[in-house]
Amino acid sequence: WSFALSTRNRLFAGDQLKNSAFFNSLEADAGLIDLNFFYGRDPNLALHTSIDRFYGQWESDKWIIRLGRQRINWGVNTVWNPNDIFNQYNYFDFDYEERRGSDALRIQYFPNFNSSWEFVFAPEKDLKDLSSALLYKFNRWQYDWQFLAGIYQQDLVIGGALAGGLGNIGLKAEYNFYAPFDEDLPAFLFSTSLDYIFKNGLYLQGSYLFNQEVSERANFGEFSNLTGENVMSPRNLFLFKHTVFISSSYTINPLLTVSLGTMFSPDFANLIIYPSLTYSLTKNLDLLVALP
């Protein structure tokens, strides 16, 4: 048996505190139980605590059963993860490396060393919003494979992914298909990526996303909706139907790493440039500067 409790604590200062929408976005807890707390609402300074991990776990040689708020990461790609139906994340939320969790029951079974089964049930306050799915993972032909099937809110969802290599080049791909129970249209998402590390430490990555369910009126102005902690639906991962992502990072020395990411959509000819710099101040303290 084991138990876990962790909190995310942030101190805010600045003009954003004068915006009531900013407070409301922080107070909105996406889980079944509200575990967000504000210590006063001063217009100049505010301390906020969010309990993002809170669970109990039992495990044996082949079983792990976990109940409570936890991170359920089923995706294999870096930027867009169609398989992450429980814990989608916002790539531009640069100050939350641990990512948010879900209130769920998670059961994992490991029949042998290269395969596993996983079942997740995530209830919601509104019954129609609950999600539940089964995932099977295995290794064959030097690739990691996975397949999933379940229910995401008002949709039947099936999907899969693979991760391996083409020589020294890393290859990842994943997809999900949503078949709605009501009159909504079905949705299909596919993402793939290639990455490579040079001998001098330079890391390059290229990714592509096909997102069927996207508004025909989508435009670059809607990018503002992805700032902060906003997360898009697993049915609709980004603003555009076709998006290409290219990034590079280089460790100048053991303390300093620089990176540059760019996103391009041929649908609207939009270019997003995302540079960042990470510096290790001490063993347990990093400084991150990003300009999304």
Short mmCIF file of C-alpha atoms in Angstrom, two decimals:
data_model
loop_
_atom_site.label_atom_id
_atom_site.label_comp_id
_atom_site.label_asym_id
_atom_site.label_seq_id
_atom_site.Cartn_x
_atom_site.Cartn_y
_atom_site.Cartn_z
CA TRP A 1 0.00 0.00 0.00
CA SER A 2 1.13 3.56 -0.65
CA PHE A 3 -0.44 7.00 -0.54
CA ALA A 4 0.49 10.26 -2.29
CA LEU A 5 -0.36 13.91 -1.79
CA SER A 6 1.27 16.79 -3.67
CA THR A 7 0.32 20.41 -4.16
CA ARG A 8 1.13 23.14 -6.63
CA ASN A 9 1.63 26.48 -4.88
CA ARG A 10 1.93 29.76 -6.76
CA LEU A 11 2.24 33.40 -5.74
CA PHE A 12 0.74 35.87 -8.21
CA ALA A 13 1.42 39.59 -8.53
CA GLY A 14 0.62 42.10 -11.25
CA ASP A 15 -2.21 43.62 -13.23
CA GLN A 16 -3.71 40.23 -14.08
CA LEU A 17 -5.08 40.06 -10.52
CA LYS A 18 -7.47 42.89 -11.39
CA ASN A 19 -9.14 40.65 -13.96
CA SER A 20 -11.96 38.59 -12.44
CA ALA A 21 -11.76 36.11 -15.33
CA PHE A 22 -8.21 35.29 -14.24
CA PHE A 23 -9.39 34.34 -10.73
CA ASN A 24 -12.27 32.33 -12.15
CA SER A 25 -9.95 30.32 -14.40
CA LEU A 26 -7.79 29.39 -11.40
CA GLU A 27 -10.74 28.51 -9.20
CA ALA A 28 -12.27 26.20 -11.82
CA ASP A 29 -11.24 22.67 -10.87
CA ALA A 30 -11.64 20.20 -13.74
CA GLY A 31 -11.86 17.21 -11.38
CA LEU A 32 -14.75 15.53 -9.60
CA ILE A 33 -13.77 17.24 -6.33
CA ASP A 34 -12.73 20.90 -6.06
CA LEU A 35 -9.18 20.93 -4.67
CA ASN A 36 -8.24 24.53 -5.55
CA PHE A 37 -7.78 27.13 -2.80
CA PHE A 38 -7.13 30.88 -2.71
CA TYR A 39 -5.74 32.56 0.40
CA GLY A 40 -7.54 35.86 0.00
CA ARG A 41 -8.16 37.88 -3.17
CA ASP A 42 -5.99 40.93 -2.81
CA PRO A 43 -5.80 42.98 -6.07
CA ASN A 44 -2.01 43.16 -5.77
CA LEU A 45 -0.97 39.77 -4.38
CA ALA A 46 -2.54 36.32 -4.26
CA LEU A 47 -1.41 32.88 -3.10
CA HIS A 48 -3.02 29.88 -4.80
CA THR A 49 -2.80 26.17 -3.92
CA SER A 50 -3.95 23.29 -6.11
CA ILE A 51 -3.87 19.66 -4.96
CA ASP A 52 -2.95 17.93 -8.21
CA ARG A 53 -2.02 14.47 -6.83
CA PHE A 54 -4.05 12.75 -4.12
CA TYR A 55 -4.44 8.99 -4.31
CA GLY A 56 -4.07 5.61 -2.64
CA GLN A 57 -2.41 2.66 -4.34
CA TRP A 58 -2.20 -1.09 -3.87
CA GLU A 59 0.23 -3.20 -5.88
CA SER A 60 1.52 -6.74 -6.21
CA ASP A 61 3.82 -8.50 -8.67
CA LYS A 62 1.40 -8.13 -11.58
CA TRP A 63 -1.25 -5.65 -10.43
CA ILE A 64 -1.40 -1.95 -9.61
CA ILE A 65 -4.69 -0.43 -8.45
CA ARG A 66 -4.82 3.33 -7.85
CA LEU A 67 -7.77 5.49 -6.79
CA GLY A 68 -7.81 9.28 -6.59
CA ARG A 69 -6.35 12.28 -8.40
CA GLN A 70 -3.51 11.08 -10.60
CA ARG A 71 -1.75 11.65 -13.89
CA ILE A 72 -2.92 9.23 -16.63
CA ASN A 73 -0.62 9.68 -19.60
CA TRP A 74 -1.45 7.42 -22.56
CA GLY A 75 0.09 9.51 -25.33
CA VAL A 76 3.47 8.79 -26.93
CA ASN A 77 4.09 12.04 -28.84
CA THR A 78 5.60 15.22 -27.44
CA VAL A 79 3.26 18.00 -28.60
CA TRP A 80 -0.09 16.47 -29.65
CA ASN A 81 -1.38 13.26 -28.03
CA PRO A 82 -4.66 11.92 -29.45
CA ASN A 83 -4.47 8.89 -27.10
CA ASP A 84 -4.53 11.13 -23.99
CA ILE A 85 -8.29 11.11 -23.47
CA PHE A 86 -7.97 11.61 -19.69
CA ASN A 87 -5.13 14.13 -19.33
CA GLN A 88 -4.72 16.41 -22.30
CA TYR A 89 -2.21 19.19 -21.75
CA ASN A 90 -1.43 22.59 -23.24
CA TYR A 91 2.03 22.71 -24.84
CA PHE A 92 2.16 26.47 -24.20
CA ASP A 93 1.56 26.09 -20.45
CA PHE A 94 5.31 26.18 -19.91
CA ASP A 95 5.29 26.55 -16.12
CA TYR A 96 3.48 23.29 -15.30
CA GLU A 97 5.86 20.42 -16.04
CA GLU A 98 4.03 17.96 -13.76
CA ARG A 99 0.75 18.49 -15.66
CA ARG A 100 -2.75 18.21 -14.23
CA GLY A 101 -4.34 14.98 -13.04
CA SER A 102 -7.70 13.21 -13.22
CA ASP A 103 -10.00 11.89 -10.50
CA ALA A 104 -10.18 8.25 -11.51
CA LEU A 105 -9.90 4.55 -10.73
CA ARG A 106 -6.94 3.01 -12.57
CA ILE A 107 -6.23 -0.73 -12.73
CA GLN A 108 -3.04 -2.02 -14.39
CA TYR A 109 -2.20 -5.67 -15.08
CA PHE A 110 1.24 -6.88 -16.27
CA PRO A 111 0.98 -10.48 -17.59
CA ASN A 112 4.65 -10.53 -18.72
CA PHE A 113 7.68 -8.29 -19.16
CA ASN A 114 6.67 -6.73 -22.51
CA SER A 115 2.89 -6.27 -22.32
CA SER A 116 0.26 -4.74 -20.06
CA TRP A 117 -3.46 -4.08 -19.73
CA GLU A 118 -4.89 -0.91 -18.23
CA PHE A 119 -8.45 0.07 -17.33
CA VAL A 120 -9.49 3.58 -16.27
CA PHE A 121 -12.85 4.85 -15.03
CA ALA A 122 -13.13 8.63 -14.57
CA PRO A 123 -16.55 9.72 -13.18
CA GLU A 124 -17.91 13.25 -13.51
CA LYS A 125 -20.56 15.28 -11.71
CA ASP A 126 -22.70 15.07 -14.84
CA LEU A 127 -23.15 11.42 -15.84
CA LYS A 128 -22.93 12.19 -19.57
CA ASP A 129 -19.40 13.58 -19.13
CA LEU A 130 -17.80 10.48 -17.62
CA SER A 131 -15.01 8.64 -19.47
CA SER A 132 -13.76 5.07 -19.30
CA ALA A 133 -11.38 3.08 -21.50
CA LEU A 134 -9.22 -0.03 -21.81
CA LEU A 135 -5.61 0.11 -23.08
CA TYR A 136 -3.40 -2.77 -24.25
CA LYS A 137 0.36 -2.28 -24.72
CA PHE A 138 2.99 -4.66 -26.07
CA ASN A 139 6.38 -4.74 -27.84
CA ARG A 140 6.99 -6.43 -31.18
CA TRP A 141 9.42 -5.94 -34.07
CA GLN A 142 11.38 -3.49 -31.89
CA TYR A 143 8.38 -1.18 -31.66
CA ASP A 144 6.10 -0.35 -28.74
CA TRP A 145 2.43 -0.70 -29.75
CA GLN A 146 -0.79 0.19 -27.98
CA PHE A 147 -4.51 0.04 -28.71
CA LEU A 148 -7.38 1.57 -26.76
CA ALA A 149 -11.17 1.49 -26.79
CA GLY A 150 -13.73 3.10 -24.54
CA ILE A 151 -16.13 5.96 -23.95
CA TYR A 152 -15.19 9.62 -23.87
CA GLN A 153 -18.21 11.60 -22.68
CA GLN A 154 -20.75 11.27 -25.50
CA ASP A 155 -18.48 9.36 -27.88
CA LEU A 156 -17.29 5.84 -28.52
CA VAL A 157 -13.52 6.13 -29.00
CA ILE A 158 -10.95 3.75 -30.48
CA GLY A 159 -7.28 4.52 -31.04
CA GLY A 160 -3.73 3.31 -31.14
CA ALA A 161 -0.08 4.30 -31.23
CA LEU A 162 3.42 3.09 -32.00
CA ALA A 163 6.91 4.21 -30.95
CA GLY A 164 10.22 2.99 -32.27
CA GLY A 165 12.96 4.02 -34.63
CA LEU A 166 14.05 4.25 -38.24
CA GLY A 167 17.72 3.58 -37.72
CA ASN A 168 18.91 6.36 -35.41
CA ILE A 169 15.80 8.47 -36.01
CA GLY A 170 12.97 8.19 -33.50
CA LEU A 171 9.48 7.60 -34.89
CA LYS A 172 6.16 8.03 -33.08
CA ALA A 173 2.57 8.04 -34.29
CA GLU A 174 -0.89 7.86 -32.72
CA TYR A 175 -4.51 8.25 -33.72
CA ASN A 176 -8.03 8.36 -32.24
CA PHE A 177 -11.43 8.01 -33.86
CA TYR A 178 -14.59 9.31 -32.15
CA ALA A 179 -18.04 7.95 -33.05
CA PRO A 180 -20.70 10.04 -31.28
CA PHE A 181 -23.79 8.54 -29.67
CA ASP A 182 -25.85 11.60 -30.60
CA GLU A 183 -26.17 13.55 -33.86
CA ASP A 184 -22.68 15.08 -33.77
CA LEU A 185 -20.26 14.30 -36.57
CA PRO A 186 -17.47 11.75 -36.05
CA ALA A 187 -13.94 13.02 -35.52
CA PHE A 188 -10.51 11.62 -36.47
CA LEU A 189 -7.13 12.78 -35.16
CA PHE A 190 -3.67 11.67 -36.21
CA SER A 191 -0.25 12.87 -35.10
CA THR A 192 3.25 11.71 -35.95
CA SER A 193 6.78 12.86 -35.15
CA LEU A 194 10.43 12.25 -36.00
CA ASP A 195 13.34 13.21 -33.75
CA TYR A 196 17.11 12.94 -33.83
CA ILE A 197 19.99 13.75 -31.46
CA PHE A 198 23.32 14.75 -33.00
CA LYS A 199 26.64 13.79 -31.43
CA ASN A 200 27.19 17.39 -30.26
CA GLY A 201 23.92 17.26 -28.27
CA LEU A 202 21.70 19.18 -30.71
CA TYR A 203 18.15 17.78 -30.64
CA LEU A 204 15.76 18.19 -33.58
CA GLN A 205 12.12 17.22 -33.77
CA GLY A 206 9.39 17.51 -36.40
CA SER A 207 5.70 16.77 -35.81
CA TYR A 208 2.47 16.85 -37.80
CA LEU A 209 -1.15 16.94 -36.60
CA PHE A 210 -4.31 16.22 -38.56
CA ASN A 211 -7.33 17.45 -36.60
CA GLN A 212 -10.62 16.73 -38.35
CA GLU A 213 -12.92 18.50 -35.91
CA VAL A 214 -11.98 22.13 -36.29
CA SER A 215 -14.03 25.24 -36.87
CA GLU A 216 -13.99 26.56 -40.44
CA ARG A 217 -13.72 30.01 -38.90
CA ALA A 218 -10.65 29.13 -36.82
CA ASN A 219 -8.02 31.84 -36.98
CA PHE A 220 -4.85 32.96 -35.30
CA GLY A 221 -6.79 35.23 -32.94
CA GLU A 222 -8.11 32.13 -31.16
CA PHE A 223 -4.55 31.32 -30.10
CA SER A 224 -5.18 33.53 -27.06
CA ASN A 225 -7.55 30.80 -25.82
CA LEU A 226 -4.54 28.53 -25.33
CA THR A 227 -2.63 30.80 -23.00
CA GLY A 228 -2.42 30.02 -19.32
CA GLU A 229 -3.99 26.74 -18.21
CA ASN A 230 -6.67 26.33 -20.88
CA VAL A 231 -6.69 22.85 -22.42
CA MET A 232 -8.47 21.85 -25.60
CA SER A 233 -10.70 18.79 -25.88
CA PRO A 234 -9.20 15.40 -26.82
CA ARG A 235 -11.62 15.51 -29.77
CA ASN A 236 -10.13 18.80 -30.96
CA LEU A 237 -6.45 19.12 -30.08
CA PHE A 238 -5.56 22.37 -31.82
CA LEU A 239 -6.95 25.36 -33.69
CA PHE A 240 -6.29 24.15 -37.22
CA LYS A 241 -6.93 21.04 -39.30
CA HIS A 242 -3.28 20.73 -40.42
CA THR A 243 -0.39 21.88 -38.22
CA VAL A 244 3.37 21.31 -38.54
CA PHE A 245 5.71 21.69 -35.57
CA ILE A 246 9.52 21.92 -35.74
CA SER A 247 11.72 22.36 -32.68
CA SER A 248 15.35 22.27 -31.69
CA SER A 249 17.19 22.39 -28.38
CA TYR A 250 20.83 22.55 -27.42
CA THR A 251 22.60 22.23 -24.08
CA ILE A 252 25.26 24.93 -24.08
CA ASN A 253 26.65 23.68 -20.78
CA PRO A 254 25.31 21.47 -17.96
CA LEU A 255 23.47 24.48 -16.52
CA LEU A 256 22.11 26.22 -19.64
CA THR A 257 19.76 24.88 -22.33
CA VAL A 258 18.20 26.89 -25.16
CA SER A 259 15.34 25.76 -27.40
CA LEU A 260 13.23 27.08 -30.26
CA GLY A 261 9.86 25.77 -31.40
CA THR A 262 7.82 26.83 -34.43
CA MET A 263 4.28 25.90 -35.47
CA PHE A 264 2.90 26.46 -38.95
CA SER A 265 -0.61 25.95 -40.29
CA PRO A 266 -1.01 25.85 -44.09
CA ASP A 267 -4.77 26.33 -43.56
CA PHE A 268 -4.37 29.93 -42.40
CA ALA A 269 -0.67 30.60 -43.15
CA ASN A 270 0.00 31.25 -39.46
CA LEU A 271 3.43 30.94 -37.88
CA ILE A 272 3.94 30.63 -34.10
CA ILE A 273 7.49 31.03 -32.76
CA TYR A 274 8.24 29.77 -29.25
CA PRO A 275 11.78 30.36 -27.91
CA SER A 276 12.79 29.39 -24.36
CA LEU A 277 15.82 29.28 -22.10
CA THR A 278 16.39 27.10 -19.02
CA TYR A 279 19.12 27.73 -16.45
CA SER A 280 19.86 25.64 -13.36
CA LEU A 281 20.35 28.07 -10.47
CA THR A 282 20.91 25.39 -7.83
CA LYS A 283 20.35 21.65 -7.46
CA ASN A 284 16.62 22.10 -6.80
CA LEU A 285 15.90 25.44 -8.50
CA ASP A 286 15.60 26.21 -12.23
CA LEU A 287 14.97 29.46 -14.06
CA LEU A 288 12.82 29.17 -17.21
CA VAL A 289 12.23 32.08 -19.59
CA ALA A 290 9.74 31.46 -22.43
CA LEU A 291 8.04 33.71 -24.98
CA PRO A 292 5.02 31.81 -26.37
#
